[in-house]
Coordinates of C-alpha atoms in Angstrom, one line a residue:
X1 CA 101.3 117.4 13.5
X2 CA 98.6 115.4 11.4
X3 CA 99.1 114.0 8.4
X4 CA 98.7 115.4 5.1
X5 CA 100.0 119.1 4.2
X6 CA 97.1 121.8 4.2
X7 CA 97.9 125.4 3.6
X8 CA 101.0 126.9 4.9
X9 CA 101.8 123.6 4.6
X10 CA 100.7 122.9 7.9
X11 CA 99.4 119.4 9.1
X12 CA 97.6 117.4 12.2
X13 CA 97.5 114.0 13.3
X14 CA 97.0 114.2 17.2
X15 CA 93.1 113.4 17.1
X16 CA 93.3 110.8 14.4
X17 CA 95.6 108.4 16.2
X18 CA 92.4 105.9 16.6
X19 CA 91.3 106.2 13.3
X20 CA 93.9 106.9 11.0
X21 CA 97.0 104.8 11.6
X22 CA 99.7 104.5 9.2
X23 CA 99.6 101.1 6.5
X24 CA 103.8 101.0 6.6
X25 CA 104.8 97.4 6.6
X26 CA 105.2 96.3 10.7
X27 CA 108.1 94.2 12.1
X28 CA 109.1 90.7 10.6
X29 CA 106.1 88.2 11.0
X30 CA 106.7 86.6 14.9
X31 CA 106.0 83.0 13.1
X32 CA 109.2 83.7 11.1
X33 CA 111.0 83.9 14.0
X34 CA 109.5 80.7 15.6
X35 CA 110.6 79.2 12.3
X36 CA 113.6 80.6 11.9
X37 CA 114.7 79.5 15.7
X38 CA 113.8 76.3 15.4
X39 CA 115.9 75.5 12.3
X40 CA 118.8 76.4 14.2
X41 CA 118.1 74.5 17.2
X42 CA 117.4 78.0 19.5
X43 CA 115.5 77.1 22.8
X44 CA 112.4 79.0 23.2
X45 CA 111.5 80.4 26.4
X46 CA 107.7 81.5 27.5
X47 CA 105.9 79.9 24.6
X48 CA 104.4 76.6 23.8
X49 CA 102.7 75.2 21.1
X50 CA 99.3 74.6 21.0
X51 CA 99.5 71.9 18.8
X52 CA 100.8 70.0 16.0
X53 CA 101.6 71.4 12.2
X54 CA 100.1 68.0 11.1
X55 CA 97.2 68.4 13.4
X56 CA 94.1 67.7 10.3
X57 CA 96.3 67.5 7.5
X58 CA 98.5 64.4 8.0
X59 CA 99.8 63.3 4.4
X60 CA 99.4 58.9 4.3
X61 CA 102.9 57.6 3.4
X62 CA 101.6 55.1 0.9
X63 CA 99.5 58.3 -1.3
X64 CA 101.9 60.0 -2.5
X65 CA 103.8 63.4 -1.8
X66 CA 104.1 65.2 1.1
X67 CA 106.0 65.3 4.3
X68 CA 104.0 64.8 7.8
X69 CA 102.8 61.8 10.0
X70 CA 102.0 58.6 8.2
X71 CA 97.9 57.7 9.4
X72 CA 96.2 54.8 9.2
X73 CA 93.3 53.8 7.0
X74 CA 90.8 54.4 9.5
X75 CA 91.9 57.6 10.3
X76 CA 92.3 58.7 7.2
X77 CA 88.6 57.9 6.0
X78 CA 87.0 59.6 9.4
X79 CA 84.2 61.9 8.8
X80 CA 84.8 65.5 9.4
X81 CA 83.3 67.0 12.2
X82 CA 81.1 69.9 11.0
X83 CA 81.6 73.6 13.2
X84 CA 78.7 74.0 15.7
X85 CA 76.3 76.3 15.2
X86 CA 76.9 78.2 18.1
X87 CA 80.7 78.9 16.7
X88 CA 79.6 80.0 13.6
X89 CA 77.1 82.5 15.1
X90 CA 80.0 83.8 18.0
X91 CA 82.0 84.7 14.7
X92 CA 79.1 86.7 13.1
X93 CA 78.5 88.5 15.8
X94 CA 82.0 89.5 16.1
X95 CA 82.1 90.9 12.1
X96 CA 78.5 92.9 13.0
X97 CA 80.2 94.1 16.1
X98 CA 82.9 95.4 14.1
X99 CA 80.8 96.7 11.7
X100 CA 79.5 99.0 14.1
X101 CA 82.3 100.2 15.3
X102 CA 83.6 101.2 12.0
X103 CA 80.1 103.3 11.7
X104 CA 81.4 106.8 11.2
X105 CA 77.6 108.1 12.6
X106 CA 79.3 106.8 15.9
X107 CA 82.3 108.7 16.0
X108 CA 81.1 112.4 15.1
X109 CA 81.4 111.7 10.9
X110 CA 85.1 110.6 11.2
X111 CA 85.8 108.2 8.7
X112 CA 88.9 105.4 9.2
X113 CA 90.8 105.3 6.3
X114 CA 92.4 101.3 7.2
X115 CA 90.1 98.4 7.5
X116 CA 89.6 97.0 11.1
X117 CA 92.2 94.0 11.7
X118 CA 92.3 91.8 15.2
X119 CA 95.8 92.3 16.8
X120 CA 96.4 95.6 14.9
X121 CA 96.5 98.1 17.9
X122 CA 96.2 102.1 16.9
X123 CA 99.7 103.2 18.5
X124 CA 100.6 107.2 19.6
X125 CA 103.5 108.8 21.2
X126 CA 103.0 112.0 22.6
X127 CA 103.4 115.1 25.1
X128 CA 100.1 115.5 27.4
X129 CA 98.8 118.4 28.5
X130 CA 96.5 118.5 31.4
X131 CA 94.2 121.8 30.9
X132 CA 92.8 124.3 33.8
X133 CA 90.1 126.0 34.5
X134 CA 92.0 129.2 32.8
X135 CA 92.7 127.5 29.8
X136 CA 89.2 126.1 29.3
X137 CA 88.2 129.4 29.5
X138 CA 90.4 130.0 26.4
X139 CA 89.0 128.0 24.8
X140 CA 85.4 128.3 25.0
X141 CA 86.2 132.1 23.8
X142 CA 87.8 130.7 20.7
X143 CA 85.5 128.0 20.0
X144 CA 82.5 130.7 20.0
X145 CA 84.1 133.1 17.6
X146 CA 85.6 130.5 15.1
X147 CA 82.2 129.1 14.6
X148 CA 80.9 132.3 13.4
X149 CA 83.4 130.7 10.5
X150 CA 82.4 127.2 11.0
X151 CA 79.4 126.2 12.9
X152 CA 80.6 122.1 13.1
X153 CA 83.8 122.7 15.3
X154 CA 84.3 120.7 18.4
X155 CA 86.4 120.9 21.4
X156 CA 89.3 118.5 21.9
X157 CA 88.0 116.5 24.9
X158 CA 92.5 115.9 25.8
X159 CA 95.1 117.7 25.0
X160 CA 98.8 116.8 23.6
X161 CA 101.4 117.3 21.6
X162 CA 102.2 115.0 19.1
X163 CA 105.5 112.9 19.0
X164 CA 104.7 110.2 16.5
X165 CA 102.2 109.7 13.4
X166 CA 99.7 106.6 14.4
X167 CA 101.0 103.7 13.3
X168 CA 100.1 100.0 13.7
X169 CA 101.5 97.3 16.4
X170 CA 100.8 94.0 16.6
X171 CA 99.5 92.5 20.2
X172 CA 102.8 91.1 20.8
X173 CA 105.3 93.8 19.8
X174 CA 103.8 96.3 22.6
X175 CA 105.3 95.1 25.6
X176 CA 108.9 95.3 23.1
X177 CA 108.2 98.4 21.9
X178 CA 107.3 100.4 25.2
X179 CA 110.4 99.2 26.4
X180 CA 112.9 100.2 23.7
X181 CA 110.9 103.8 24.6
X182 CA 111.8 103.4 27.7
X183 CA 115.5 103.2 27.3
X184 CA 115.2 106.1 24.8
X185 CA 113.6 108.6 26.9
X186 CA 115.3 107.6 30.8
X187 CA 117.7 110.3 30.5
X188 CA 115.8 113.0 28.4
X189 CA 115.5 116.5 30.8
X190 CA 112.1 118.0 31.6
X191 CA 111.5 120.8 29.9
X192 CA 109.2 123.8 29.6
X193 CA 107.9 124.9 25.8
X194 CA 105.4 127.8 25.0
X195 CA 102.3 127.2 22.7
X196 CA 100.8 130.4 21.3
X197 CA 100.5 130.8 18.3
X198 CA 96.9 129.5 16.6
X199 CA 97.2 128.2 13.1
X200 CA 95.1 125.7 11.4
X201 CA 95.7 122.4 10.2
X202 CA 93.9 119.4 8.2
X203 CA 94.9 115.6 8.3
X204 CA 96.8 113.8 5.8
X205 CA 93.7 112.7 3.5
X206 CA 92.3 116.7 3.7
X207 CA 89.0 115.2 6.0
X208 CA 89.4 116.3 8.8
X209 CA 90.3 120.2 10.3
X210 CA 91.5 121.4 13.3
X211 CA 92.4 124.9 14.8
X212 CA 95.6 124.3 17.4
X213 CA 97.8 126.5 19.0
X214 CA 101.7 126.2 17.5
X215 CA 104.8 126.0 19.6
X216 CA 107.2 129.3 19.8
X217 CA 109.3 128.1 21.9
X218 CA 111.1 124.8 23.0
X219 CA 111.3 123.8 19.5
X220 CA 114.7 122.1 19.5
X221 CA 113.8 119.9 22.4
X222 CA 110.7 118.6 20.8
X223 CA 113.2 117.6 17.3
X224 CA 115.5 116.0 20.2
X225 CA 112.3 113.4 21.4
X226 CA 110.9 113.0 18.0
X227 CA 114.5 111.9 16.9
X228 CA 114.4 109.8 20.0
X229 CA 111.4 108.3 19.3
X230 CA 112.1 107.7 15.6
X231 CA 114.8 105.4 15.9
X232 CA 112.4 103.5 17.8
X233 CA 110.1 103.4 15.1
X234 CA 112.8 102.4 12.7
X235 CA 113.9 99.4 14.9
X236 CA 110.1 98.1 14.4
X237 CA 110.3 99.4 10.8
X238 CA 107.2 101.8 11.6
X239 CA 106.9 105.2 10.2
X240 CA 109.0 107.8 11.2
X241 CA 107.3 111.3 11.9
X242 CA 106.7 113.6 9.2
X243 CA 109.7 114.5 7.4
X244 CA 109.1 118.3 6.6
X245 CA 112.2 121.1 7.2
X246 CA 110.4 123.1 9.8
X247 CA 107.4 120.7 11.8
X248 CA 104.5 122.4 13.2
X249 CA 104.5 120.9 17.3
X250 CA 101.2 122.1 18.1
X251 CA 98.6 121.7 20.8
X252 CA 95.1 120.9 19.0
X253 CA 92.0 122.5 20.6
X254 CA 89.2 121.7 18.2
X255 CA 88.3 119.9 14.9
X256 CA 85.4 119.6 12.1
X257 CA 84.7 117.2 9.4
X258 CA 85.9 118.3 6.0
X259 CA 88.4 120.7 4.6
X260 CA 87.7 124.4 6.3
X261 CA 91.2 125.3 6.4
X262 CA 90.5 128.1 3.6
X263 CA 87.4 129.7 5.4
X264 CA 88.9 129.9 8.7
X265 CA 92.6 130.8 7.5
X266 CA 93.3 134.9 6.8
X267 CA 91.1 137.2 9.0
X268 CA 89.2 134.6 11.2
X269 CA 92.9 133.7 12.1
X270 CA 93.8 136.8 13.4
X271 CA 91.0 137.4 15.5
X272 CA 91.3 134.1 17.0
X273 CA 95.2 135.3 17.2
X274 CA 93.9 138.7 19.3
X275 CA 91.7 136.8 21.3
X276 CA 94.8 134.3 22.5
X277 CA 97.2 137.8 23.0
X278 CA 94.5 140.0 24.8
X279 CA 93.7 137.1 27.1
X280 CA 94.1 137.9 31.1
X281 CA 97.4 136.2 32.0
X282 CA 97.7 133.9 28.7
X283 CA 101.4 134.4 29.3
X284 CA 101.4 132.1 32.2
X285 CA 98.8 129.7 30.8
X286 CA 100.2 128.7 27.8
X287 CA 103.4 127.8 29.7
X288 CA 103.5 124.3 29.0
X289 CA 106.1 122.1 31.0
X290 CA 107.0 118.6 29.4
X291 CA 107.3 116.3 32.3
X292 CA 106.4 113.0 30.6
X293 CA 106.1 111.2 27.4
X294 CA 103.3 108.9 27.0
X295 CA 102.2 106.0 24.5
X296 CA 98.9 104.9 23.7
X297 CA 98.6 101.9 22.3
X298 CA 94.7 100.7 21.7
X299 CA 93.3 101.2 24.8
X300 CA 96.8 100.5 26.7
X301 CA 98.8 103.7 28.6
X302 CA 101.7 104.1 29.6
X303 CA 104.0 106.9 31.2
X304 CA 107.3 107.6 30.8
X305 CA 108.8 110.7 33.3
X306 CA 111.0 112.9 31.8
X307 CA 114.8 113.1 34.6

């Protein structure tokens, strides 16, 4: 369910959600709101101001133009303090920090394709899927034989099924929008859906590939949550999923850096396809049951059951 659209038009986004989220404009700036509250005389419960508009930057009633505080000579021809040193460095070591983390060398060759902000969290909503021994096994067979193809493939360390693209939250729209999920999804029935069918897919920028294994069945009830979780979206003016006719719901298993999708599509696909059918009981294992939705949201969790 990533992002861009690779051949048969099929795409992946499930193991990008910390490193690719969306640019779309986010919800209407929270100082508007102070600002906008105030005007109108609104009381404002749970927050306090740490200080003063004029605080530094009083205007002197007898110079001239502005609005603010009237000071007095002496306070007006104070000396400014300067920033300790110690500040200064706590604020470079934060940007080399950052610059670390944005080190692709750290995460496997991954790239991010939006610079690093504070109070921009990386937000997903998805389906998990907790793997067994069986389905490990499964795996491992696959991931030998498709790097005959490509030698760079990894295994998917979790498993899920994606409900959402990425997209970016500010700090204090997290507790808001978890709970507007939560109303959404209260009454949404459990459900069990059937993944299958191996395909590959490539993210929306066409750097990243994965092999994944599509949904057959419980299609419809996977367009019911992702139009559940959508007007969510909408109501924080996020990004909606991916508006093609016929999405690909897909459990990912494994992804490499670049654009393999070619190499690894026509008769690599149907062996790994043979390998999934011929498989002792695959039937049974690839039985997934939806029991929960969850949202990650930077390094937050949470859970909500399905009724």
């Amino acid at each position: 369910m990533g992002g861009g659209l690779p051949s048969q038009g099929r795409f992946c986004a499930c193991a990008d959600r910390d490193l690719r989220p969306s640019r779309h404009p986010g919800p209407r700036c929270f100082l508007n709101d102070l600002a906008g509250q105030a005007m109108s005389g609104a009381a404002l419960v749970g927050y306090s101001s740490s200080g003063s508009e004029d605080e530094g930057g009083s205007s002197s009633s007898g110079g001239g133009g502005g609005a603010g505080t009237t000071s007095s000579p002496s306070s007006a021809s104070a000396p400014r303090l300067h920033v300790p040193e110690s500040v200064l460095k706590m604020f470079r070591d934060q940007e080399e920090r950052e610059a670390v983390e944005d080190d692709s060398s750290k995460h496997g060759g991954r790239l991010r394709t939006f610079p690093h902000e504070p109070g921009n969290w990386a937000t997903h909503v998805y389906v998990p899927y907790e793997a067994e021994e069986d389905f490990l096994d499964l795996l491992q067979l696959l991931l030998s034989h498709a790097r005959t193809c490509v030698a760079s493939l990894t295994a998917m360390t979790e498993f899920h099924i994606s409900l959402s693209q990425v997209v970016v939250l500010r700090y204090h729209w997290i507790n808001p929008f978890v709970q507007s999920l939560k109303e959404r999804l209260v009454s949404f029935p459990k459900f069990i859906c059937r993944a299958d069918q191996v395909k590959v897919y490539t993210n929306q920028t066409k750097t990243r590939t994965f092999i994944g294994l599509e949904v057959s069945s419980g299609h419809p009830e996977f367009l019911e949550l992702v139009s559940e979780v959508d007007r969510v979206m909408e109501e924080f003016s996020l990004t909606t999923f991916y508006k093609v006719k016929n999405p690909s719901f897909h459990l990912s298993l494994a992804w490499c850096v670049g654009n393999h999708s070619e190499a690894l599509e026509g008769r690599y696909l149907r062996e790994l396809q043979e390998i999934v059918d011929g498989f002792e009981d695959s039937s049974s294992i690839l039985r997934i049951p939806a029991t929960e939705v969850r949202c990650k949201s930077g390094n937050k969790f949470f859970s909500f059951p399905l009724r």
